[in-house]
Amino acid sequence: MIRIENLHKSFGDLEVLKGMNLHIPKGQATGIVGPNGSGKTTLIKTILGLVKPDSGVIHVNDVKLNGNWLYRQDIGYMPQVARYPENMIVRELLEFIKGLRNQEAVFEEELISQFNLGPELDKSLRVLSGGNRQKVGATLAMMFNPQLLFFDEPTAGLDPQASFKFKKRVEKEKQDGKTVLITSHIMSELEQLVDHVVFILDGKIRYYGSMENLLEENKEERLEAAIARMMENSPDPGIEARETEVTFQ
Amino acid sequence: MEEDENIKKLNPVEMKLLTHIIKNEWKTLIRGKWVIGYGLIFLILTDTLLRFGGGGAEVLLSLSNVMLLFIPLVGMIYGILYIYQSREFVELLLTQPINRKTLFWGLFCGISTPLMAAFVVGAMLPLGWHGILAQDPGASVMVLALGGMLTLIFVALGFVLGLAFYEDRIKGFGFTIVIWLFMAILYDGLILMAIFTFGDYPLERFVIAATMLNPIDLARIMVLLEFDISALMGYTGAVFRQFFGTNSGILTASGMLVLWLAVPAWIGLRVFKKKDF
């Protein structure tokens, strides 16, 4: 599904991705964890074609990325920050993206009712609360039934009910055989949603494997503790300094 | 190779996407109302000038003076603001199955044409109902067309500045203001200073070259050539006419203006295609 070989990316002097290799098979739910500025978002953005790698090869569904764009028909992406043109009405935004994708929005109604977006449809995006904007983002990501789903910090702004519904939805997508990629700082959430973990530290993959394996190796019961232990065990003087520098991406 | 790719025409699917994006931008801009307000300002201004400002040619000249000063500023600020305000939205659009070239042209045409239309319609209506359009169609059309063209040029420049200083808004706005001050206000003074300083040398070619490098000057000279006002022509205008004659002077200047639109738009496209979002 996704195959990444020796991926490098620098922003100016700052090396963000330092030779990443990653193979994510079809139907796998993978959580990407790592400290702020470790390169999680950059990795996802590179797969989406938003960021152009300095070197390395990415294949998505056996299509090699080289500035092409059709492969994104199979991807639904929910960004970390959901900001839309203020004067646009929710319904128009949905219509607009539908027109861009030229695919049938099979899950549109379903997602709207699931996230209780019905009453928000005729409001302009300016007056929408942050959480509702996140829900709109989730709807946009999933309504075309894409085979690959990327969620960047999806539940950060959601209330417990919405967050619960969102997780339910992602579990359903998983069962339908979707390949799911989630970055999150909420470890309990990842424990629920994913079965594989990619741990990124300072632009490199420090761990990639199944959740159980990770817990076993670190002799921990919870993901949070296992990750914390790994972060302690890989001392890297550069991390602290870089954290503040990379936040702009 | 890549140059060919940039110039290559869009295929039918891409054309459909392009019009889809443009339509969407129009819809949201018209709802934003301030483009309409901008058009109204020109409507009121032109109407007031026509009521109190005497004959048609004088009004057209006053209008073009206002236009030469403000359209570049408004266009650039508008272009750069759009880039800064729509960051996350543009990113979201880039994650859709659409190529960057189509998206760039869609956004550029989608936001520049309403601004252009606001000026053209706003200024044209009073010219129409006061009969200037019928009485002096050539000059009216030229002033309106120049205003429209300047709008496109400076929105494109605003886009380039916004993309070039994507992370640093203060710098982006700073450059916008400096470029505007330089082109709209300082440029003529600098040329004059050069002429005074180096008055002993033949400066015609230098002056012509210098004029070509400033779209606002080009537009100014086209207006003056059209109205044939020697008194207002200034040194650059006089040299221009002497060098090219009225008609081919206007032709050369319009050719240069087209280039002034094509080059920033092309640079903007290149930056947009290579950019990390």
Short mmCIF file of C-alpha atoms in Angstrom, two decimals:
data_model
loop_
_atom_site.label_atom_id
_atom_site.label_comp_id
_atom_site.label_asym_id
_atom_site.label_seq_id
_atom_site.Cartn_x
_atom_site.Cartn_y
_atom_site.Cartn_z
CA MET A 1 0.00 0.00 0.00
CA ILE A 2 2.58 2.53 1.12
CA ARG A 3 6.26 1.91 0.55
CA ILE A 4 8.84 4.46 1.57
CA GLU A 5 12.53 4.05 0.85
CA ASN A 6 15.30 6.14 2.24
CA LEU A 7 13.30 9.34 2.53
CA HIS A 8 15.21 12.54 3.26
CA LYS A 9 13.87 16.02 3.71
CA SER A 10 15.42 19.23 5.01
CA PHE A 11 13.86 22.63 5.48
CA GLY A 12 16.81 24.91 5.04
CA ASP A 13 19.42 23.82 7.55
CA LEU A 14 16.97 21.74 9.47
CA GLU A 15 16.99 18.06 8.63
CA VAL A 16 13.53 16.77 9.40
CA LEU A 17 13.46 13.35 7.79
CA LYS A 18 16.77 11.52 7.98
CA GLY A 19 16.43 8.46 5.84
CA MET A 20 13.12 6.82 6.54
CA ASN A 21 12.14 3.37 5.41
CA LEU A 22 8.62 2.22 5.97
CA HIS A 23 6.32 -0.34 4.48
CA ILE A 24 2.67 -0.24 5.42
CA PRO A 25 0.63 -3.10 4.02
CA LYS A 26 -2.97 -2.83 2.91
CA GLY A 27 -5.55 -2.89 5.65
CA GLN A 28 -3.22 -2.09 8.49
CA ALA A 29 -4.03 0.54 11.08
CA THR A 30 -0.86 2.33 12.06
CA GLY A 31 -0.27 4.94 14.70
CA ILE A 32 2.57 7.41 14.23
CA VAL A 33 3.98 8.66 17.49
CA GLY A 34 6.91 10.82 18.43
CA PRO A 35 7.71 14.10 20.14
CA ASN A 36 6.74 17.44 18.63
CA GLY A 37 8.90 18.24 15.67
CA SER A 38 10.06 14.68 15.16
CA GLY A 39 8.76 14.67 11.60
CA LYS A 40 5.33 13.03 11.89
CA THR A 41 3.38 15.65 10.00
CA THR A 42 6.18 16.09 7.47
CA LEU A 43 6.08 12.35 6.78
CA ILE A 44 2.34 12.42 6.12
CA LYS A 45 2.60 15.57 4.05
CA THR A 46 5.32 13.97 1.95
CA ILE A 47 3.12 10.98 1.22
CA LEU A 48 0.35 13.40 0.24
CA GLY A 49 2.65 15.31 -2.09
CA LEU A 50 2.39 18.54 -0.09
CA VAL A 51 6.07 18.34 0.76
CA LYS A 52 8.57 17.33 -1.88
CA PRO A 53 11.30 15.02 -0.60
CA ASP A 54 14.96 15.80 -1.21
CA SER A 55 15.66 12.18 -1.96
CA GLY A 56 14.03 8.82 -1.54
CA VAL A 57 11.14 7.04 -3.17
CA ILE A 58 7.52 6.74 -2.13
CA HIS A 59 5.06 4.31 -3.65
CA VAL A 60 1.37 4.56 -2.91
CA ASN A 61 -0.65 1.66 -4.30
CA ASP A 62 2.33 0.83 -6.51
CA VAL A 63 2.31 4.32 -8.01
CA LYS A 64 5.63 6.07 -7.68
CA LEU A 65 5.26 9.66 -6.52
CA ASN A 66 6.85 12.22 -8.81
CA GLY A 67 4.55 15.20 -8.65
CA ASN A 68 1.65 13.16 -10.01
CA TRP A 69 -1.74 13.61 -8.44
CA LEU A 70 -4.24 10.97 -9.47
CA TYR A 71 -3.08 8.62 -6.70
CA ARG A 72 -4.69 11.01 -4.22
CA GLN A 73 -8.10 9.76 -5.35
CA ASP A 74 -7.49 6.87 -2.97
CA ILE A 75 -6.53 9.06 -0.01
CA GLY A 76 -8.66 10.85 2.52
CA TYR A 77 -6.79 13.32 4.72
CA MET A 78 -7.94 15.05 7.84
CA PRO A 79 -5.54 17.87 8.73
CA GLN A 80 -4.43 18.90 12.17
CA VAL A 81 -5.81 22.41 11.82
CA ALA A 82 -9.10 22.78 10.02
CA ARG A 83 -9.47 26.27 8.63
CA TYR A 84 -11.65 27.03 5.67
CA PRO A 85 -12.66 30.19 3.77
CA GLU A 86 -14.77 32.13 6.21
CA ASN A 87 -17.56 33.08 3.87
CA MET A 88 -18.13 29.57 2.67
CA ILE A 89 -21.13 27.61 3.88
CA VAL A 90 -20.52 24.04 5.05
CA ARG A 91 -22.78 22.61 2.37
CA GLU A 92 -20.89 24.54 -0.31
CA LEU A 93 -17.57 23.29 0.94
CA LEU A 94 -18.79 19.72 0.65
CA GLU A 95 -20.14 20.40 -2.83
CA PHE A 96 -16.90 22.09 -3.83
CA ILE A 97 -14.73 19.17 -2.79
CA LYS A 98 -17.16 16.77 -4.44
CA GLY A 99 -16.74 18.69 -7.67
CA LEU A 100 -12.97 18.52 -7.33
CA ARG A 101 -12.84 14.81 -6.70
CA ASN A 102 -15.35 13.70 -9.25
CA GLN A 103 -16.07 10.65 -7.10
CA GLU A 104 -19.31 9.64 -5.53
CA ALA A 105 -19.59 10.81 -1.92
CA VAL A 106 -21.05 7.52 -0.76
CA PHE A 107 -20.80 8.21 2.96
CA GLU A 108 -21.79 11.87 2.94
CA GLU A 109 -25.24 11.49 4.52
CA GLU A 110 -24.06 8.82 6.90
CA LEU A 111 -21.16 10.88 8.23
CA ILE A 112 -23.24 14.03 8.53
CA SER A 113 -25.78 12.29 10.71
CA GLN A 114 -23.11 10.42 12.64
CA PHE A 115 -21.33 13.64 13.55
CA ASN A 116 -24.59 15.58 14.04
CA LEU A 117 -23.55 18.05 11.37
CA GLY A 118 -27.08 18.41 10.00
CA PRO A 119 -27.87 21.66 11.85
CA GLU A 120 -24.49 23.12 10.86
CA LEU A 121 -24.82 22.56 7.12
CA ASP A 122 -26.22 25.98 6.30
CA LYS A 123 -23.93 27.92 8.59
CA SER A 124 -20.88 29.68 7.30
CA LEU A 125 -17.59 28.15 8.36
CA ARG A 126 -16.68 31.32 10.22
CA VAL A 127 -19.28 30.77 12.91
CA LEU A 128 -18.58 27.06 13.28
CA SER A 129 -16.86 25.98 16.47
CA GLY A 130 -13.42 24.41 16.25
CA GLY A 131 -14.80 21.00 17.06
CA ASN A 132 -17.44 21.21 14.37
CA ARG A 133 -14.81 22.27 11.87
CA GLN A 134 -12.84 19.18 12.82
CA LYS A 135 -15.94 17.11 12.17
CA VAL A 136 -16.30 18.71 8.76
CA GLY A 137 -12.68 17.75 8.13
CA ALA A 138 -13.35 14.17 9.17
CA THR A 139 -16.38 14.07 6.89
CA LEU A 140 -14.36 15.37 3.96
CA ALA A 141 -11.69 12.76 4.60
CA MET A 142 -14.03 9.80 4.74
CA MET A 143 -17.02 10.60 2.57
CA PHE A 144 -15.53 9.39 -0.70
CA ASN A 145 -14.75 6.00 0.79
CA PRO A 146 -11.01 6.15 0.01
CA GLN A 147 -8.83 3.13 0.63
CA LEU A 148 -6.26 5.12 2.58
CA LEU A 149 -7.14 7.34 5.50
CA PHE A 150 -4.73 9.78 7.13
CA PHE A 151 -5.67 11.51 10.35
CA ASP A 152 -3.37 14.13 11.81
CA GLU A 153 -4.18 14.63 15.51
CA PRO A 154 -7.83 13.93 14.77
CA THR A 155 -9.46 14.18 18.19
CA ALA A 156 -7.50 17.14 19.54
CA GLY A 157 -10.45 19.54 19.35
CA LEU A 158 -13.36 17.15 19.71
CA ASP A 159 -15.69 16.85 22.67
CA PRO A 160 -15.94 13.41 24.30
CA GLN A 161 -19.07 12.47 22.42
CA ALA A 162 -17.69 13.48 19.04
CA SER A 163 -14.39 11.87 19.83
CA PHE A 164 -16.18 8.65 20.77
CA LYS A 165 -18.16 8.71 17.54
CA PHE A 166 -15.08 9.44 15.54
CA LYS A 167 -13.26 6.46 17.02
CA LYS A 168 -16.26 4.23 16.36
CA ARG A 169 -16.20 5.38 12.78
CA VAL A 170 -12.50 4.71 12.37
CA GLU A 171 -12.97 1.23 13.81
CA LYS A 172 -15.63 0.60 11.22
CA GLU A 173 -13.36 1.82 8.45
CA LYS A 174 -10.69 -0.53 9.77
CA GLN A 175 -13.04 -3.44 9.64
CA ASP A 176 -13.85 -2.53 6.06
CA GLY A 177 -10.22 -3.12 5.23
CA LYS A 178 -9.05 0.48 4.98
CA THR A 179 -5.43 1.35 5.52
CA VAL A 180 -5.42 3.87 8.35
CA LEU A 181 -2.62 6.17 9.47
CA ILE A 182 -3.07 8.22 12.63
CA THR A 183 -0.72 10.62 14.35
CA SER A 184 -1.63 11.41 17.90
CA HIS A 185 -0.25 12.35 21.27
CA ILE A 186 -3.09 10.59 23.03
CA MET A 187 -1.73 7.13 23.59
CA SER A 188 -4.89 5.63 25.02
CA GLU A 189 -6.64 6.58 21.82
CA LEU A 190 -4.02 4.87 19.70
CA GLU A 191 -4.26 1.76 21.86
CA GLN A 192 -7.91 1.63 20.87
CA LEU A 193 -7.52 2.37 17.21
CA VAL A 194 -4.31 0.93 15.84
CA ASP A 195 -2.50 -2.35 15.90
CA HIS A 196 0.88 -1.17 14.63
CA VAL A 197 3.05 1.63 15.86
CA VAL A 198 5.67 3.74 14.13
CA PHE A 199 7.81 5.59 16.63
CA ILE A 200 9.66 8.51 15.08
CA LEU A 201 12.45 10.25 16.89
CA ASP A 202 14.45 13.05 15.40
CA GLY A 203 13.60 12.25 11.80
CA LYS A 204 14.27 8.54 12.02
CA ILE A 205 12.11 5.55 12.68
CA ARG A 206 13.15 4.12 16.02
CA TYR A 207 10.52 1.46 16.20
CA TYR A 208 8.08 -0.07 13.79
CA GLY A 209 6.06 -3.12 14.66
CA SER A 210 2.95 -4.39 16.30
CA MET A 211 1.60 -2.85 19.44
CA GLU A 212 1.86 -6.07 21.46
CA ASN A 213 5.43 -6.54 20.49
CA LEU A 214 6.26 -3.01 21.57
CA LEU A 215 4.66 -3.48 24.97
CA GLU A 216 6.39 -6.81 25.43
CA GLU A 217 9.79 -5.53 24.47
CA ASN A 218 9.57 -2.67 26.92
CA LYS A 219 7.91 -4.75 29.59
CA GLU A 220 5.06 -2.30 29.92
CA GLU A 221 1.32 -2.68 29.89
CA ARG A 222 0.44 0.67 28.45
CA LEU A 223 1.57 2.29 25.26
CA GLU A 224 2.21 5.57 26.98
CA ALA A 225 4.69 4.02 29.37
CA ALA A 226 6.38 2.06 26.59
CA ILE A 227 6.83 5.15 24.45
CA ALA A 228 8.06 7.20 27.39
CA ARG A 229 10.59 4.48 28.15
CA MET A 230 11.79 4.44 24.56
CA MET A 231 12.19 8.20 24.53
CA GLU A 232 14.28 8.01 27.67
CA ASN A 233 16.37 5.22 26.27
CA SER A 234 17.30 7.06 23.12
CA PRO A 235 19.08 10.12 24.37
CA ASP A 236 19.52 12.63 21.64
CA PRO A 237 20.80 16.05 22.61
CA GLY A 238 19.28 17.57 19.53
CA ILE A 239 15.67 16.87 20.34
CA GLU A 240 15.00 19.55 22.89
CA ALA A 241 16.47 22.24 20.75
CA ARG A 242 14.68 21.13 17.64
CA GLU A 243 11.27 20.87 19.17
CA THR A 244 10.77 24.59 19.19
CA GLU A 245 12.26 25.13 15.80
CA VAL A 246 10.10 22.78 13.82
CA THR A 247 6.69 23.83 15.05
CA PHE A 248 6.06 25.98 12.00
CA GLN A 249 5.44 23.10 9.68
CA MET B 1 11.08 19.99 -20.00
CA GLU B 2 9.36 21.59 -17.09
CA GLU B 3 8.95 24.83 -19.01
CA ASP B 4 7.05 22.93 -21.66
CA GLU B 5 4.89 21.45 -18.94
CA ASN B 6 4.10 24.95 -17.67
CA ILE B 7 3.05 26.28 -21.01
CA LYS B 8 1.21 23.16 -22.09
CA LYS B 9 -2.53 23.57 -22.32
CA LEU B 10 -4.81 22.06 -19.73
CA ASN B 11 -6.72 18.98 -20.82
CA PRO B 12 -10.54 18.88 -20.65
CA VAL B 13 -10.64 17.32 -17.18
CA GLU B 14 -8.28 19.97 -15.87
CA MET B 15 -10.32 22.69 -17.58
CA LYS B 16 -13.40 21.45 -15.77
CA LEU B 17 -11.57 21.52 -12.46
CA LEU B 18 -10.28 24.99 -13.28
CA THR B 19 -13.73 26.42 -13.91
CA HIS B 20 -15.01 24.63 -10.82
CA ILE B 21 -12.38 26.35 -8.67
CA ILE B 22 -12.93 29.73 -10.31
CA LYS B 23 -16.68 29.55 -9.79
CA ASN B 24 -16.20 28.67 -6.16
CA GLU B 25 -13.84 31.61 -5.60
CA TRP B 26 -16.29 33.98 -7.24
CA LYS B 27 -19.10 32.77 -5.07
CA THR B 28 -17.21 33.23 -1.82
CA LEU B 29 -15.76 36.59 -2.87
CA ILE B 30 -19.12 38.01 -3.85
CA ARG B 31 -20.52 36.87 -0.52
CA GLY B 32 -17.60 38.64 1.16
CA LYS B 33 -19.11 41.89 -0.18
CA TRP B 34 -15.99 43.96 0.03
CA VAL B 35 -15.16 43.39 -3.64
CA ILE B 36 -18.55 44.95 -4.33
CA GLY B 37 -17.64 47.80 -2.00
CA TYR B 38 -14.43 48.30 -3.94
CA GLY B 39 -16.43 48.51 -7.17
CA LEU B 40 -18.82 50.98 -5.54
CA ILE B 41 -15.93 53.25 -4.59
CA PHE B 42 -14.91 53.51 -8.23
CA LEU B 43 -18.53 53.99 -9.22
CA ILE B 44 -19.02 56.87 -6.79
CA LEU B 45 -15.63 58.35 -7.64
CA THR B 46 -16.22 58.29 -11.39
CA ASP B 47 -19.73 59.64 -11.01
CA THR B 48 -18.58 62.46 -8.75
CA LEU B 49 -15.77 63.34 -11.12
CA LEU B 50 -18.21 63.44 -14.00
CA ARG B 51 -20.65 65.64 -12.13
CA PHE B 52 -18.12 68.15 -10.90
CA GLY B 53 -15.01 67.60 -12.92
CA GLY B 54 -15.84 68.99 -16.33
CA GLY B 55 -15.39 67.27 -19.68
CA GLY B 56 -14.89 63.64 -20.56
CA ALA B 57 -11.17 63.68 -21.23
CA GLU B 58 -10.42 65.47 -17.96
CA VAL B 59 -12.50 63.00 -16.01
CA LEU B 60 -10.82 60.05 -17.66
CA LEU B 61 -7.46 61.55 -16.78
CA SER B 62 -8.40 62.11 -13.16
CA LEU B 63 -9.79 58.60 -13.00
CA SER B 64 -6.63 57.15 -14.44
CA ASN B 65 -4.52 59.09 -11.93
CA VAL B 66 -6.46 57.56 -9.05
CA MET B 67 -6.35 54.20 -10.74
CA LEU B 68 -2.59 54.28 -11.32
CA LEU B 69 -2.01 55.01 -7.68
CA PHE B 70 -4.46 52.70 -5.95
CA ILE B 71 -5.04 49.67 -8.14
CA PRO B 72 -1.46 48.44 -7.73
CA LEU B 73 -1.62 48.76 -3.95
CA VAL B 74 -5.04 47.16 -3.60
CA GLY B 75 -4.15 44.40 -6.07
CA MET B 76 -0.93 43.43 -4.31
CA ILE B 77 -2.38 43.54 -0.80
CA TYR B 78 -5.34 41.53 -2.00
CA GLY B 79 -3.15 38.89 -3.64
CA ILE B 80 -0.81 38.47 -0.70
CA LEU B 81 -3.66 38.48 1.83
CA TYR B 82 -5.36 35.73 -0.08
CA ILE B 83 -2.26 33.55 0.08
CA TYR B 84 -1.83 34.18 3.81
CA GLN B 85 -5.48 33.72 4.72
CA SER B 86 -6.05 30.60 2.71
CA ARG B 87 -3.01 28.60 3.76
CA GLU B 88 -4.84 25.72 5.36
CA PHE B 89 -7.48 25.72 2.66
CA VAL B 90 -4.90 25.58 -0.12
CA GLU B 91 -3.20 22.75 1.73
CA LEU B 92 -6.47 20.88 1.94
CA LEU B 93 -7.04 21.40 -1.77
CA LEU B 94 -3.55 20.11 -2.52
CA THR B 95 -4.40 16.85 -0.78
CA GLN B 96 -7.19 16.32 -3.28
CA PRO B 97 -6.58 14.63 -6.61
CA ILE B 98 -5.76 17.80 -8.49
CA ASN B 99 -2.50 19.03 -9.93
CA ARG B 100 -0.80 22.14 -8.73
CA LYS B 101 -0.88 23.92 -12.05
CA THR B 102 -4.66 23.70 -12.32
CA LEU B 103 -5.05 24.78 -8.72
CA PHE B 104 -2.74 27.77 -9.20
CA TRP B 105 -4.55 29.07 -12.26
CA GLY B 106 -7.89 28.39 -10.64
CA LEU B 107 -7.02 30.40 -7.54
CA PHE B 108 -5.34 33.20 -9.49
CA CYS B 109 -8.12 33.63 -12.03
CA GLY B 110 -10.74 33.06 -9.36
CA ILE B 111 -9.60 35.90 -7.16
CA SER B 112 -8.16 38.37 -9.69
CA THR B 113 -11.06 38.50 -12.12
CA PRO B 114 -13.69 39.66 -9.57
CA LEU B 115 -11.40 42.47 -8.48
CA MET B 116 -10.82 43.41 -12.10
CA ALA B 117 -14.54 43.24 -12.84
CA ALA B 118 -15.31 45.41 -9.80
CA PHE B 119 -13.12 48.19 -11.17
CA VAL B 120 -14.20 47.86 -14.79
CA VAL B 121 -17.92 47.72 -14.05
CA GLY B 122 -17.74 50.31 -11.29
CA ALA B 123 -15.99 52.84 -13.50
CA MET B 124 -17.82 51.93 -16.69
CA LEU B 125 -21.37 52.44 -15.45
CA PRO B 126 -21.06 56.20 -14.75
CA LEU B 127 -19.06 56.65 -17.95
CA GLY B 128 -21.98 54.99 -19.71
CA TRP B 129 -24.80 56.99 -18.16
CA HIS B 130 -22.98 60.27 -18.56
CA GLY B 131 -22.42 59.49 -22.23
CA ILE B 132 -18.62 59.51 -22.15
CA LEU B 133 -18.45 55.92 -23.33
CA ALA B 134 -20.31 56.83 -26.51
CA GLN B 135 -18.58 60.18 -26.93
CA ASP B 136 -15.02 58.99 -26.42
CA PRO B 137 -15.07 55.20 -26.72
CA GLY B 138 -11.38 54.72 -27.54
CA ALA B 139 -10.03 56.54 -24.52
CA SER B 140 -12.66 55.13 -22.17
CA VAL B 141 -11.95 51.58 -23.20
CA MET B 142 -8.23 52.17 -22.86
CA VAL B 143 -8.51 53.50 -19.32
CA LEU B 144 -10.80 50.67 -18.28
CA ALA B 145 -8.60 48.05 -19.93
CA LEU B 146 -5.47 49.47 -18.31
CA GLY B 147 -7.10 49.40 -14.90
CA GLY B 148 -8.12 45.80 -15.47
CA MET B 149 -4.69 44.84 -16.67
CA LEU B 150 -2.96 46.52 -13.73
CA THR B 151 -5.28 44.64 -11.39
CA LEU B 152 -4.22 41.29 -12.85
CA ILE B 153 -0.52 42.24 -12.85
CA PHE B 154 -0.46 43.33 -9.24
CA VAL B 155 -2.57 40.48 -7.93
CA ALA B 156 -0.02 38.20 -9.62
CA LEU B 157 2.81 40.11 -7.91
CA GLY B 158 0.98 39.80 -4.61
CA PHE B 159 0.73 36.04 -5.16
CA VAL B 160 4.45 35.82 -5.88
CA LEU B 161 5.30 37.81 -2.75
CA GLY B 162 2.94 35.74 -0.62
CA LEU B 163 4.42 32.48 -1.87
CA ALA B 164 7.98 33.74 -1.58
CA PHE B 165 7.51 34.94 2.01
CA TYR B 166 5.11 32.21 2.99
CA GLU B 167 6.31 31.93 6.56
CA ASP B 168 7.19 35.56 7.14
CA ARG B 169 4.12 37.73 6.75
CA ILE B 170 5.71 40.89 8.07
CA LYS B 171 8.39 40.67 5.43
CA GLY B 172 5.82 39.88 2.77
CA PHE B 173 3.72 42.94 3.60
CA GLY B 174 6.85 45.04 3.99
CA PHE B 175 8.02 44.20 0.50
CA THR B 176 4.53 44.84 -0.85
CA ILE B 177 4.51 48.37 0.51
CA VAL B 178 8.08 49.05 -0.58
CA ILE B 179 7.45 47.79 -4.11
CA TRP B 180 4.33 49.92 -4.33
CA LEU B 181 6.08 53.04 -3.03
CA PHE B 182 8.93 52.44 -5.41
CA MET B 183 6.85 51.80 -8.52
CA ALA B 184 3.99 54.22 -7.95
CA ILE B 185 5.77 57.13 -6.33
CA LEU B 186 9.56 57.06 -6.28
CA TYR B 187 10.28 55.68 -9.73
CA ASP B 188 9.62 58.83 -11.74
CA GLY B 189 11.59 60.90 -9.30
CA LEU B 190 14.55 58.56 -9.55
CA ILE B 191 14.49 58.66 -13.33
CA LEU B 192 14.34 62.44 -13.25
CA MET B 193 17.25 62.53 -10.85
CA ALA B 194 19.25 60.30 -13.17
CA ILE B 195 18.40 62.59 -16.05
CA PHE B 196 19.56 65.68 -14.18
CA THR B 197 22.70 64.00 -12.98
CA PHE B 198 23.69 62.55 -16.34
CA GLY B 199 22.12 65.25 -18.50
CA ASP B 200 25.19 65.52 -20.69
CA TYR B 201 24.82 62.00 -22.00
CA PRO B 202 22.22 60.67 -24.43
CA LEU B 203 19.73 59.09 -22.09
CA GLU B 204 16.85 58.20 -24.37
CA ARG B 205 17.48 54.50 -24.45
CA PHE B 206 18.03 54.39 -20.71
CA VAL B 207 14.79 56.22 -20.08
CA ILE B 208 12.89 53.90 -22.37
CA ALA B 209 14.38 50.84 -20.77
CA ALA B 210 13.61 52.23 -17.32
CA THR B 211 10.01 52.88 -18.28
CA MET B 212 9.60 49.36 -19.56
CA LEU B 213 10.58 48.06 -16.16
CA ASN B 214 7.67 49.67 -14.39
CA PRO B 215 4.14 48.62 -15.32
CA ILE B 216 2.62 51.69 -13.67
CA ASP B 217 4.79 53.95 -15.82
CA LEU B 218 3.87 52.00 -18.90
CA ALA B 219 0.19 52.43 -18.14
CA ARG B 220 0.68 56.14 -17.40
CA ILE B 221 2.44 56.68 -20.69
CA MET B 222 -0.26 54.83 -22.58
CA VAL B 223 -2.90 57.11 -21.11
CA LEU B 224 -0.89 60.21 -21.94
CA LEU B 225 -0.16 59.04 -25.47
CA GLU B 226 -3.83 58.29 -26.02
CA PHE B 227 -4.88 61.73 -24.79
CA ASP B 228 -1.94 63.36 -26.51
CA ILE B 229 -1.26 65.76 -23.67
CA SER B 230 2.26 66.97 -24.22
CA ALA B 231 2.12 69.28 -21.21
CA LEU B 232 1.54 66.38 -18.85
CA MET B 233 3.65 63.93 -20.72
CA GLY B 234 6.79 64.52 -18.68
CA TYR B 235 10.21 63.55 -19.89
CA THR B 236 9.62 59.81 -20.10
CA GLY B 237 6.40 60.20 -22.05
CA ALA B 238 7.95 62.67 -24.47
CA VAL B 239 10.92 60.42 -25.10
CA PHE B 240 8.62 57.49 -25.55
CA ARG B 241 6.55 59.26 -28.16
CA GLN B 242 9.57 60.61 -29.93
CA PHE B 243 11.08 57.15 -30.03
CA PHE B 244 8.06 55.11 -31.04
CA GLY B 245 5.43 57.56 -32.27
CA THR B 246 1.96 57.51 -30.73
CA ASN B 247 0.58 54.30 -32.18
CA SER B 248 3.51 52.01 -32.02
CA GLY B 249 4.30 53.54 -28.63
CA ILE B 250 0.92 52.35 -27.37
CA LEU B 251 1.47 48.99 -29.02
CA THR B 252 4.93 48.51 -27.52
CA ALA B 253 3.69 49.55 -24.10
CA SER B 254 0.75 47.15 -24.22
CA GLY B 255 3.08 44.36 -25.30
CA MET B 256 5.29 45.10 -22.32
CA LEU B 257 2.28 45.10 -20.01
CA VAL B 258 1.29 41.66 -21.24
CA LEU B 259 4.83 40.54 -20.48
CA TRP B 260 4.49 42.13 -17.05
CA LEU B 261 1.49 39.91 -16.43
CA ALA B 262 2.99 36.78 -17.94
CA VAL B 263 6.30 36.87 -16.07
CA PRO B 264 5.01 37.22 -12.47
CA ALA B 265 2.23 34.72 -13.15
CA TRP B 266 4.79 32.28 -14.50
CA ILE B 267 7.15 32.83 -11.57
CA GLY B 268 4.22 32.37 -9.21
CA LEU B 269 3.31 29.10 -10.89
CA ARG B 270 6.88 27.84 -10.67
CA VAL B 271 7.16 28.70 -6.99
CA PHE B 272 3.76 27.17 -6.32
CA LYS B 273 4.71 23.94 -8.08
CA LYS B 274 7.95 23.52 -6.20
CA LYS B 275 6.78 24.67 -2.82
CA ASP B 276 6.55 22.58 0.35
CA PHE B 277 3.24 23.29 2.04
#
